[in-house]
XYZ file of C-alpha atoms in Angstrom:
599
model
C 63.834 104.052 108.810
C 67.527 104.301 107.685
C 68.109 100.767 108.962
C 65.136 99.447 107.112
C 66.242 101.087 103.888
C 69.737 99.636 104.304
C 68.248 96.124 104.852
C 66.126 96.471 101.702
C 69.138 97.494 99.683
C 71.095 94.526 101.065
C 68.332 92.135 100.044
C 68.119 93.695 96.605
C 71.819 93.293 96.178
C 71.391 89.542 96.606
C 68.605 89.533 94.035
C 70.917 91.350 91.605
C 73.727 88.986 92.311
C 71.853 85.865 91.197
C 71.055 87.349 87.752
C 71.945 84.839 85.077
C 72.913 82.089 87.605
C 72.791 78.673 85.846
C 70.120 76.338 87.302
C 69.197 72.873 86.030
C 65.726 71.621 87.189
C 64.725 68.035 86.881
C 61.587 66.258 88.008
C 57.844 65.903 87.568
C 56.691 68.515 85.099
C 52.987 68.967 84.649
C 50.387 71.326 83.114
C 48.086 73.394 85.290
C 44.795 74.147 83.557
C 42.417 76.701 85.020
C 38.828 76.858 83.710
C 36.860 79.897 84.892
C 33.055 79.521 84.600
C 29.841 81.308 85.614
C 26.981 79.483 87.367
C 23.549 80.854 88.136
C 21.265 77.774 88.201
C 21.141 74.058 88.893
C 20.628 71.333 86.407
C 17.463 69.260 86.319
C 19.189 65.855 86.454
C 20.934 66.432 89.784
C 21.512 69.106 92.440
C 24.648 70.243 90.552
C 25.460 73.688 89.172
C 25.377 74.346 85.431
C 28.614 75.966 84.404
C 29.199 78.270 81.465
C 32.920 78.353 80.530
C 34.234 81.939 80.270
C 38.020 81.678 80.246
C 40.702 79.030 80.178
C 44.354 79.438 81.241
C 47.207 76.976 80.936
C 50.342 77.280 83.081
C 53.470 75.242 83.835
C 53.111 73.187 87.001
C 55.371 71.147 89.292
C 59.021 71.064 88.219
C 58.098 73.150 85.180
C 56.686 75.945 87.394
C 59.896 75.836 89.474
C 61.842 76.386 86.277
C 59.502 79.259 85.262
C 60.062 80.888 88.673
C 63.823 80.513 88.415
C 63.726 82.197 85.017
C 61.302 84.927 86.193
C 63.515 85.691 89.130
C 66.492 86.202 86.850
C 68.194 82.829 86.848
C 69.160 80.897 83.706
C 66.718 77.966 83.946
C 67.050 74.674 82.065
C 64.335 72.041 82.494
C 64.914 68.295 81.991
C 61.763 66.259 82.433
C 59.702 63.580 80.609
C 56.807 65.202 78.673
C 54.164 63.315 76.705
C 53.686 63.633 72.939
C 50.212 65.084 73.391
C 48.250 68.335 73.384
C 49.049 68.952 77.083
C 52.755 68.512 76.277
C 52.533 71.023 73.394
C 50.857 73.568 75.724
C 53.638 72.975 78.338
C 56.310 73.616 75.736
C 54.607 76.894 74.955
C 54.475 77.891 78.605
C 58.208 77.222 78.918
C 59.021 79.129 75.737
C 57.025 82.164 76.887
C 58.836 82.122 80.183
C 62.317 81.957 78.660
C 63.104 78.497 80.119
C 65.563 76.421 78.146
C 63.324 73.508 77.248
C 65.353 70.266 77.339
C 62.386 68.051 78.124
C 62.326 64.549 76.751
C 59.482 63.403 74.520
C 57.807 60.243 75.902
C 55.341 58.728 73.313
C 52.620 56.704 74.957
C 53.155 58.384 78.310
C 50.674 61.256 78.956
C 51.771 64.589 80.310
C 50.485 64.977 83.889
C 47.683 67.527 83.930
C 45.778 69.107 86.832
C 42.513 70.657 85.619
C 40.636 72.973 87.946
C 37.053 74.152 87.344
C 36.123 77.392 89.152
C 32.978 79.440 89.589
C 33.070 82.719 91.442
C 36.740 82.183 92.089
C 35.882 79.003 94.035
C 37.408 75.669 92.930
C 34.543 73.282 92.378
C 36.451 70.226 91.217
C 39.859 69.123 90.073
C 40.524 66.445 87.477
C 44.005 64.862 87.391
C 45.486 62.746 84.608
C 48.948 61.175 84.204
C 51.045 59.918 87.018
C 52.946 57.001 88.537
C 50.765 54.504 86.756
C 52.564 55.474 83.584
C 56.235 54.632 84.388
C 59.155 55.392 82.090
C 60.338 52.506 80.036
C 64.015 51.567 79.671
C 64.463 53.668 76.567
C 62.798 56.651 78.265
C 65.133 56.408 81.198
C 68.152 56.186 78.984
C 67.064 59.288 76.970
C 66.356 61.201 80.200
C 69.880 60.449 81.512
C 71.375 61.561 78.232
C 69.382 64.801 78.401
C 70.581 65.358 82.021
C 74.217 64.888 81.092
C 74.001 67.138 78.029
C 72.070 69.865 79.859
C 74.673 69.880 82.675
C 77.464 70.417 80.238
C 75.464 72.978 78.241
C 74.902 75.050 81.348
C 78.511 74.768 82.468
C 79.703 75.908 79.036
C 77.281 78.825 78.961
C 78.437 79.889 82.424
C 82.096 79.864 81.463
C 82.933 76.646 83.249
C 81.039 77.388 86.429
C 79.317 74.448 88.050
C 75.536 74.823 87.728
C 72.961 74.565 90.453
C 70.607 71.540 90.549
C 67.000 71.529 91.701
C 65.225 68.143 92.092
C 61.422 68.149 92.143
C 60.152 64.669 93.028
C 56.405 64.664 93.427
C 55.955 60.906 92.957
C 54.642 61.040 89.385
C 57.274 58.755 87.975
C 59.774 61.207 86.388
C 62.581 60.174 88.718
C 62.805 56.349 88.865
C 65.600 54.610 90.796
C 68.169 54.702 87.923
C 67.786 58.494 87.594
C 68.088 58.970 91.352
C 71.194 56.806 91.415
C 72.737 58.839 88.590
C 72.130 62.094 90.393
C 73.643 60.764 93.624
C 76.676 59.514 91.711
C 77.046 62.802 89.783
C 76.588 65.019 92.836
C 79.989 66.687 92.518
C 79.073 68.206 89.149
C 76.724 70.632 90.879
C 77.654 73.444 93.186
C 74.317 73.847 94.995
C 71.675 71.128 95.167
C 68.047 71.805 96.262
C 65.660 68.912 96.868
C 61.849 69.090 97.049
C 60.555 65.544 97.408
C 57.416 63.939 98.797
C 59.428 61.052 99.998
C 62.777 62.230 101.260
C 63.887 58.669 102.194
C 64.263 57.924 98.451
C 67.126 60.413 98.239
C 69.627 59.105 100.773
C 73.190 59.867 99.649
C 72.369 62.996 97.558
C 73.757 65.368 100.297
C 71.652 68.287 99.174
C 72.433 71.853 100.062
C 68.780 72.483 101.062
C 65.573 70.456 101.382
C 62.188 72.087 101.553
C 59.687 69.475 102.941
C 56.172 70.310 103.968
C 55.376 69.570 107.640
C 53.729 66.311 106.683
C 56.689 65.200 104.561
C 59.034 65.980 107.437
C 57.002 63.948 109.936
C 56.809 61.053 107.491
C 60.599 60.952 107.240
C 60.937 61.072 111.048
C 58.416 58.289 111.428
C 60.238 56.054 109.043
C 63.552 56.747 110.722
C 62.113 55.777 114.075
C 61.895 52.114 113.222
C 59.625 49.993 115.425
C 56.965 51.200 117.801
C 57.926 52.000 121.350
C 55.381 52.345 124.173
C 54.592 55.922 125.240
C 53.226 57.190 128.471
C 50.525 59.684 129.130
C 48.240 61.634 126.905
C 49.390 62.058 123.323
C 48.513 64.274 120.464
C 48.040 62.284 117.304
C 48.663 63.318 113.750
C 46.827 61.074 111.348
C 48.951 60.502 108.311
C 46.875 58.718 105.649
C 48.447 56.071 103.419
C 46.777 57.653 100.463
C 48.628 60.976 100.431
C 48.282 62.687 97.094
C 51.394 62.340 94.965
C 51.207 65.834 93.485
C 50.833 68.084 96.517
C 51.498 68.453 100.220
C 50.616 65.428 102.389
C 47.468 65.758 104.391
C 47.745 65.795 108.158
C 44.851 65.667 110.678
C 45.524 66.767 114.205
C 43.577 65.328 117.128
C 43.891 63.794 120.575
C 45.425 60.421 121.240
C 43.110 57.437 121.745
C 42.093 57.181 125.367
C 42.576 60.813 126.212
C 44.391 60.239 129.586
C 47.797 60.881 131.027
C 49.657 59.454 133.980
C 50.878 61.196 137.146
C 48.944 63.577 139.321
C 47.408 65.460 136.392
C 43.676 65.094 135.863
C 42.314 62.884 133.143
C 41.002 64.743 130.031
C 38.633 62.112 128.694
C 36.513 64.779 127.048
C 39.279 65.800 124.560
C 38.012 65.194 121.048
C 40.040 62.936 118.766
C 40.280 59.606 117.007
C 38.996 56.543 118.828
C 40.823 53.240 119.238
C 44.413 52.230 119.244
C 46.423 52.860 116.076
C 47.745 49.893 114.138
C 50.855 49.918 111.912
C 48.601 49.919 108.884
C 47.014 53.203 109.941
C 50.327 55.030 109.669
C 49.437 57.453 112.406
C 51.958 60.011 113.589
C 51.812 60.365 117.415
C 53.215 63.161 119.574
C 54.497 61.724 122.908
C 55.017 62.994 126.404
C 58.627 64.208 126.239
C 58.037 66.267 123.157
C 60.972 64.702 121.309
C 60.345 60.956 121.155
C 59.786 59.212 117.810
C 57.725 56.038 117.649
C 57.353 53.635 114.835
C 54.104 55.332 113.879
C 55.336 58.878 114.009
C 56.547 61.914 115.765
C 55.214 62.861 119.235
C 54.996 65.903 121.437
C 53.656 66.624 124.904
C 49.893 66.966 124.783
C 49.916 68.771 128.168
C 50.677 71.859 126.114
C 47.293 71.239 124.524
C 46.136 73.688 122.008
C 49.275 75.716 122.436
C 51.236 73.168 120.416
C 51.686 74.367 116.865
C 53.463 72.981 113.809
C 56.214 75.592 113.923
C 57.119 74.613 117.442
C 57.246 70.968 116.488
C 59.349 71.619 113.335
C 61.842 73.736 115.326
C 62.383 70.909 117.812
C 63.206 68.414 115.060
C 65.392 70.465 112.648
C 68.612 68.788 113.824
C 67.146 65.311 113.191
C 65.841 66.332 109.834
C 69.273 67.621 108.797
C 70.834 64.372 109.982
C 68.324 62.149 108.152
C 68.518 64.121 104.871
C 72.225 64.999 104.915
C 71.202 68.514 104.029
C 73.043 71.642 105.108
C 69.730 73.530 105.368
C 66.206 72.285 106.150
C 63.258 74.536 105.406
C 59.972 73.076 106.713
C 57.151 74.860 104.877
C 53.933 75.394 106.799
C 51.597 76.659 104.063
C 49.849 79.866 105.242
C 51.840 79.769 108.521
C 55.140 80.442 106.721
C 58.215 78.304 107.284
C 60.788 77.150 109.831
C 64.416 77.106 108.594
C 67.443 75.597 110.214
C 71.095 75.361 109.220
C 74.405 74.128 110.666
C 74.423 76.698 113.495
C 71.365 75.013 114.994
C 69.487 78.348 115.228
C 65.840 77.944 113.978
C 64.525 80.840 111.888
C 60.834 81.491 111.586
C 59.161 83.269 108.674
C 55.521 84.189 108.334
C 53.012 84.418 105.549
C 49.587 85.909 105.005
C 46.607 83.513 104.924
C 44.948 83.342 101.530
C 42.416 81.148 99.785
C 43.909 77.831 98.641
C 43.204 78.737 94.994
C 45.659 81.654 95.423
C 48.513 79.578 96.803
C 48.966 76.952 93.999
C 52.643 76.998 93.109
C 53.705 79.328 95.906
C 56.039 76.565 97.141
C 57.718 76.565 93.735
C 58.435 80.294 94.111
C 59.772 79.668 97.610
C 62.048 76.892 96.306
C 63.334 78.971 93.377
C 64.205 82.015 95.458
C 65.756 79.953 98.276
C 67.902 78.024 95.755
C 69.082 81.146 93.857
C 69.898 82.955 97.111
C 71.969 80.043 98.467
C 73.624 79.557 95.121
C 74.625 83.264 95.226
C 76.178 82.494 98.629
C 73.711 84.651 100.582
C 73.609 84.106 104.363
C 70.880 81.701 105.446
C 68.695 84.363 107.160
C 68.762 86.415 103.957
C 67.926 83.389 101.792
C 64.971 82.453 104.080
C 63.691 86.044 104.028
C 63.790 86.327 100.245
C 62.228 82.919 99.800
C 59.310 83.757 102.043
C 58.857 87.125 100.352
C 58.871 85.545 96.902
C 56.212 83.065 97.981
C 54.070 85.648 99.745
C 53.899 88.226 97.004
C 52.696 85.703 94.424
C 49.428 84.766 96.184
C 47.347 87.813 95.358
C 45.054 86.084 92.822
C 43.728 82.770 91.608
C 46.179 80.811 89.399
C 49.574 79.177 89.394
C 52.043 81.387 91.346
C 55.037 82.927 89.612
C 57.322 85.535 91.241
C 59.115 87.840 88.812
C 62.386 89.562 89.748
C 60.719 92.908 89.153
C 57.973 92.021 91.681
C 60.596 91.126 94.262
C 62.566 94.267 93.786
C 59.317 96.285 93.926
C 58.371 94.587 97.170
C 61.753 95.721 98.505
C 60.873 99.280 97.492
C 63.534 99.168 94.796
C 61.926 99.409 91.331
C 63.790 97.573 88.592
C 64.555 100.897 86.899
C 66.741 101.793 89.917
C 68.865 98.711 89.444
C 71.119 100.337 86.861
C 69.291 99.692 83.592
C 68.687 103.063 81.832
C 65.629 103.266 79.567
C 67.233 105.424 76.881
C 70.473 103.856 75.698
C 73.047 104.316 72.936
C 73.289 101.663 70.207
C 76.661 100.519 71.492
C 75.253 100.001 74.997
C 72.371 97.876 73.782
C 74.431 94.765 73.040
C 75.572 94.403 76.659
C 72.122 95.071 78.085
C 70.470 92.507 75.796
C 73.106 89.880 76.678
C 72.368 90.454 80.331
C 68.627 90.071 79.830
C 69.189 87.001 77.749
C 71.396 85.462 80.393
C 68.442 85.966 82.788
C 66.216 83.970 80.351
C 64.109 86.880 79.149
C 62.532 86.931 75.745
C 63.071 90.211 73.731
C 60.390 92.018 71.699
C 61.631 94.613 69.227
C 59.863 97.307 67.322
C 60.760 100.521 65.505
C 59.182 103.726 64.176
C 59.252 107.506 64.141
C 56.761 108.062 66.991
C 56.758 111.685 66.093
C 53.601 112.757 67.940
C 52.922 110.152 70.598
C 49.168 109.304 70.696
C 46.719 106.723 71.916
C 47.277 104.422 69.001
C 51.011 104.310 69.718
C 50.453 103.530 73.421
C 48.001 100.681 72.760
C 50.275 99.289 70.100
C 53.283 99.274 72.458
C 51.264 97.739 75.243
C 50.290 94.881 72.941
C 53.785 94.428 71.792
C 55.096 94.224 75.390
C 52.624 91.410 76.101
C 54.435 89.216 73.517
C 57.535 88.819 75.622
C 59.503 89.816 78.787
C 61.285 92.898 77.401
C 60.333 95.578 74.846
C 63.017 97.471 72.941
C 61.835 100.454 70.844
C 64.141 101.753 68.071
C 63.342 105.394 67.095
C 64.249 106.948 63.762
C 66.668 109.877 64.121
C 65.597 113.337 62.921
C 67.494 112.942 59.689
C 65.993 109.544 59.074
C 62.474 110.911 59.680
C 63.030 113.775 57.203
C 64.108 111.278 54.562
C 61.042 109.087 55.192
C 58.364 111.701 55.911
C 59.431 114.892 54.222
C 61.235 118.135 55.092
C 58.555 119.361 57.550
C 58.994 116.345 59.855
C 59.711 115.496 62.569
C 57.567 117.776 64.627
C 59.400 116.733 67.813
C 63.164 116.063 67.982
C 64.505 112.564 68.701
C 65.480 113.565 72.224
C 61.888 114.437 73.162
C 60.421 111.456 71.304
C 62.787 109.044 73.136
C 62.015 110.603 76.554
C 58.256 110.194 76.080
C 58.579 106.561 74.979
C 60.902 105.795 77.922
C 58.272 107.195 80.319
C 55.812 104.430 79.289
C 55.713 101.531 81.716
C 55.520 99.019 78.844
C 58.808 100.202 77.281
C 62.065 98.818 78.699
C 64.694 100.344 76.425
C 64.689 103.066 73.725
C 67.498 103.485 71.134
C 67.784 106.017 68.330
C 69.165 104.830 64.947
C 70.384 106.946 62.056
C 69.713 104.586 59.162
C 66.478 104.378 57.210
C 66.198 100.654 58.092
C 66.573 99.033 61.544
C 68.338 96.013 59.979
C 71.667 96.658 61.768
C 69.894 96.838 65.176
C 67.889 93.682 64.428
C 71.154 91.876 63.674
C 72.560 93.096 66.966
C 69.478 92.449 69.153
C 68.268 89.216 67.486
C 64.746 89.682 68.794
C 62.544 86.768 69.715
C 59.597 88.698 68.391
C 59.679 91.599 65.845
C 56.566 93.688 65.818
C 55.223 96.132 63.162
C 51.995 98.080 63.150
C 49.573 97.549 60.309
C 46.789 95.369 59.034
C 48.928 93.547 56.431
C 50.257 89.950 56.944
C 53.731 89.446 58.483
C 55.048 88.159 55.106
C 54.853 91.744 53.738
C 57.062 93.162 56.476
C 60.417 94.047 54.752
C 62.398 92.948 57.797
C 60.658 89.571 58.051
C 63.280 87.431 56.183
C 66.080 88.792 58.337
C 64.182 88.251 61.600
C 63.278 84.667 60.689
C 66.832 83.954 59.605
C 67.909 84.992 63.102
C 65.343 82.634 64.625
C 62.702 85.190 65.606
C 58.957 85.570 64.949
C 57.238 88.448 63.085
C 53.932 89.892 64.287
C 51.783 92.661 62.935
C 49.434 94.603 65.211
C 46.538 96.749 64.028
C 46.503 100.438 65.062
C 43.648 102.076 66.951
C 41.238 103.340 64.225
C 41.447 107.007 63.282
C 44.604 107.541 65.324
C 47.753 108.434 63.408
C 50.466 111.099 63.632
C 49.653 112.391 60.061
C 45.937 112.760 60.933
C 46.786 114.656 64.143
C 49.176 116.965 62.242
C 46.514 117.620 59.583
C 43.887 118.441 62.206
C 46.292 120.858 63.892
C 47.048 122.502 60.510
C 43.368 122.674 59.620
C 42.478 124.303 62.922
C 45.260 126.798 62.548
C 44.106 127.606 58.977
C 40.552 128.170 60.217
C 41.781 130.462 62.959
C 43.887 132.400 60.456
C 40.836 132.867 58.105
C 38.614 133.938 60.984
C 41.295 136.425 62.128
C 41.606 137.847 58.603
C 37.834 138.284 58.342
C 37.498 140.103 61.616
C 40.441 142.519 60.851
C 39.308 143.251 57.148
C 38.242 146.903 56.751
C 34.501 147.443 56.004
C-alpha cells in the first residue's frame, strides 16, 4: 500500500509540474453538437422513429477539444485554426472562452466551420450529420493569415512564459486546416518549439517535422507502414488480411476490418484451413488491403502482415508492438503511441521497450474526444520532462476517466488528481487566504487558463439561499472566489447587532462548500480594491435587479469582466432567519412569564 501511495504522489507531482506550461495547438477545429431526444412511436410515412428534442449541447471538437483538454489539465493553451464566420463558429468561440483557451483562431468568411451533429435517443446515437471539410480549402489569403497568426501566437506564448520555448501540438484530421504551405512552415520552424506532438490521419504528409511524439490509431499506423513498403511482394502461406477502405473518414479513426486471407491455405506440412471465414478473391492495388504475412514482420505494397498460424490469438497490441521501431523510423518521432480505442495503447520510445496500457470498454458515444484527452496529457507530461512510462500512464488515465457519460470528453486537472487519490485541495491551495496571498494564487490559476468568478457579501447566517446562489455562481467559470465582509464592515452596513457569527466562522463555513475555491476577508465597505487585484472574468451579485444597477459594474467592465445578477431562493434571507429566531425567543419569553405569574 505504501508503494502504491508513493507512486500516486509521484504521478501527482508530474501533474503539478505542468501547471501553466505554454502549449500552442494548431489544426482542424470543429464544433461537436449533441441533440438528445425522446422517441416513443414511429412516423406514418416510414418505419422511422419520431424524435422530440429535449436538450442540445455544443462542445469544442477536434483540435479545439485538444486545446480545451490542455487548458482543463492546467496548461496554458493557445489555439490557432481557421474558423468560419457563421453560427457554428460563434458557438465554438464561446466554448473556447468558457474553457479558458486563448482563442487565436482565424476568421475565414465563406468557409464553413466543420460541425459534427449527433442525434441521440435513449443515449443511443441514431445518426450523425457532418458539414464542412476538405471540399472547402483555404484560399491564398486565408493561408497567409493563418501563418501570421501562427507566428504571432508562438511569440505571444514565448513572451508569456518568460522566453521559454512553447510546446506545439498538431492536429491534422484531413479537413483542410493544414495545407502544404502551413505544413512546410511548421517543418521549417521546428526549432522554435521545445516539444512537438503530432496527431495526423496521414502521417506521411509530415515527413521532416521530427516530432517528439506521434499518436496514430492502429489503422493510421498500418496505413503508414503500407505506404512505406512500396510495391507488392509475393507472400507465402495463409495470411490474415486487414481491409483498409479508400474511403476512410477524414474526421475520426480509420476503419479496419479483420478477416482471413483469400484462399485460406498455407504451405508446408500444416493442414489447409479452407473453412476460415474472410474476404474472397485476390486483392488488387485499388482495394488498398492490408495483409499480415507469414513471418509476422513483412510489409507488402498493400499493407502489413503477420503470421495467421497464430489465428485468433493475434491482436492489434501484439502487431503494434512488433512494428514500433519501424513506426519511429518512418515518422522520425522519439515516441510512438499507437492507440487501440477501448483496448488502450501501445507506446514505444528510443529504448525499444514497448509499454502497454489498458482501458475500460465503453459505448462509442462515451468515447468521443477521449483521444484528445490522451494527446493533451501525453504532451503535457513529455513537455514537463516526465519519464515515458509516467507520461503513458497519465495519458491513459486521462483518457479513461473521461468516458463515463455521453458527450465530448474533457479531462480536468482536478479529475486527474482525484483519480490519483489526491484531491486538488491537498495540492497546496488553501481555501481561506489572506488578501496579500490572493494575488499569487489568482496568477497561478490564470496561468493555467482558468476563468475566475468573484462575489462578495456578509454571509452572516449561511442558509439554503446562499448555497444555491454560490453553486450558480461557480457554474459561470472555473474558479469561485468569495470575499467576506469583516466584522467591522458588517456592523457599519447592517447595524450594531450584526454580525451574528464572527468572520472566522463565516469564512470556515464558506470554505467547506465544494463550490467555493477561495475565501478572503476584506475590511472595507466596498470590494473595489479586491476587484482591482483579482480582475474577475465574471462578477456576481445576488438580486433581481439588472446588472447595470450593480455599483461595481463600471469597474468590472473597465477591467474586462462581465457582471451577472442571480436571484435568491424565495423566502430565504439572513434577516428573515434572525427575525424568526427573535420572534420565537420572544414567544417563549412571554409563555414563560405567563406560567410563572402568581395567581
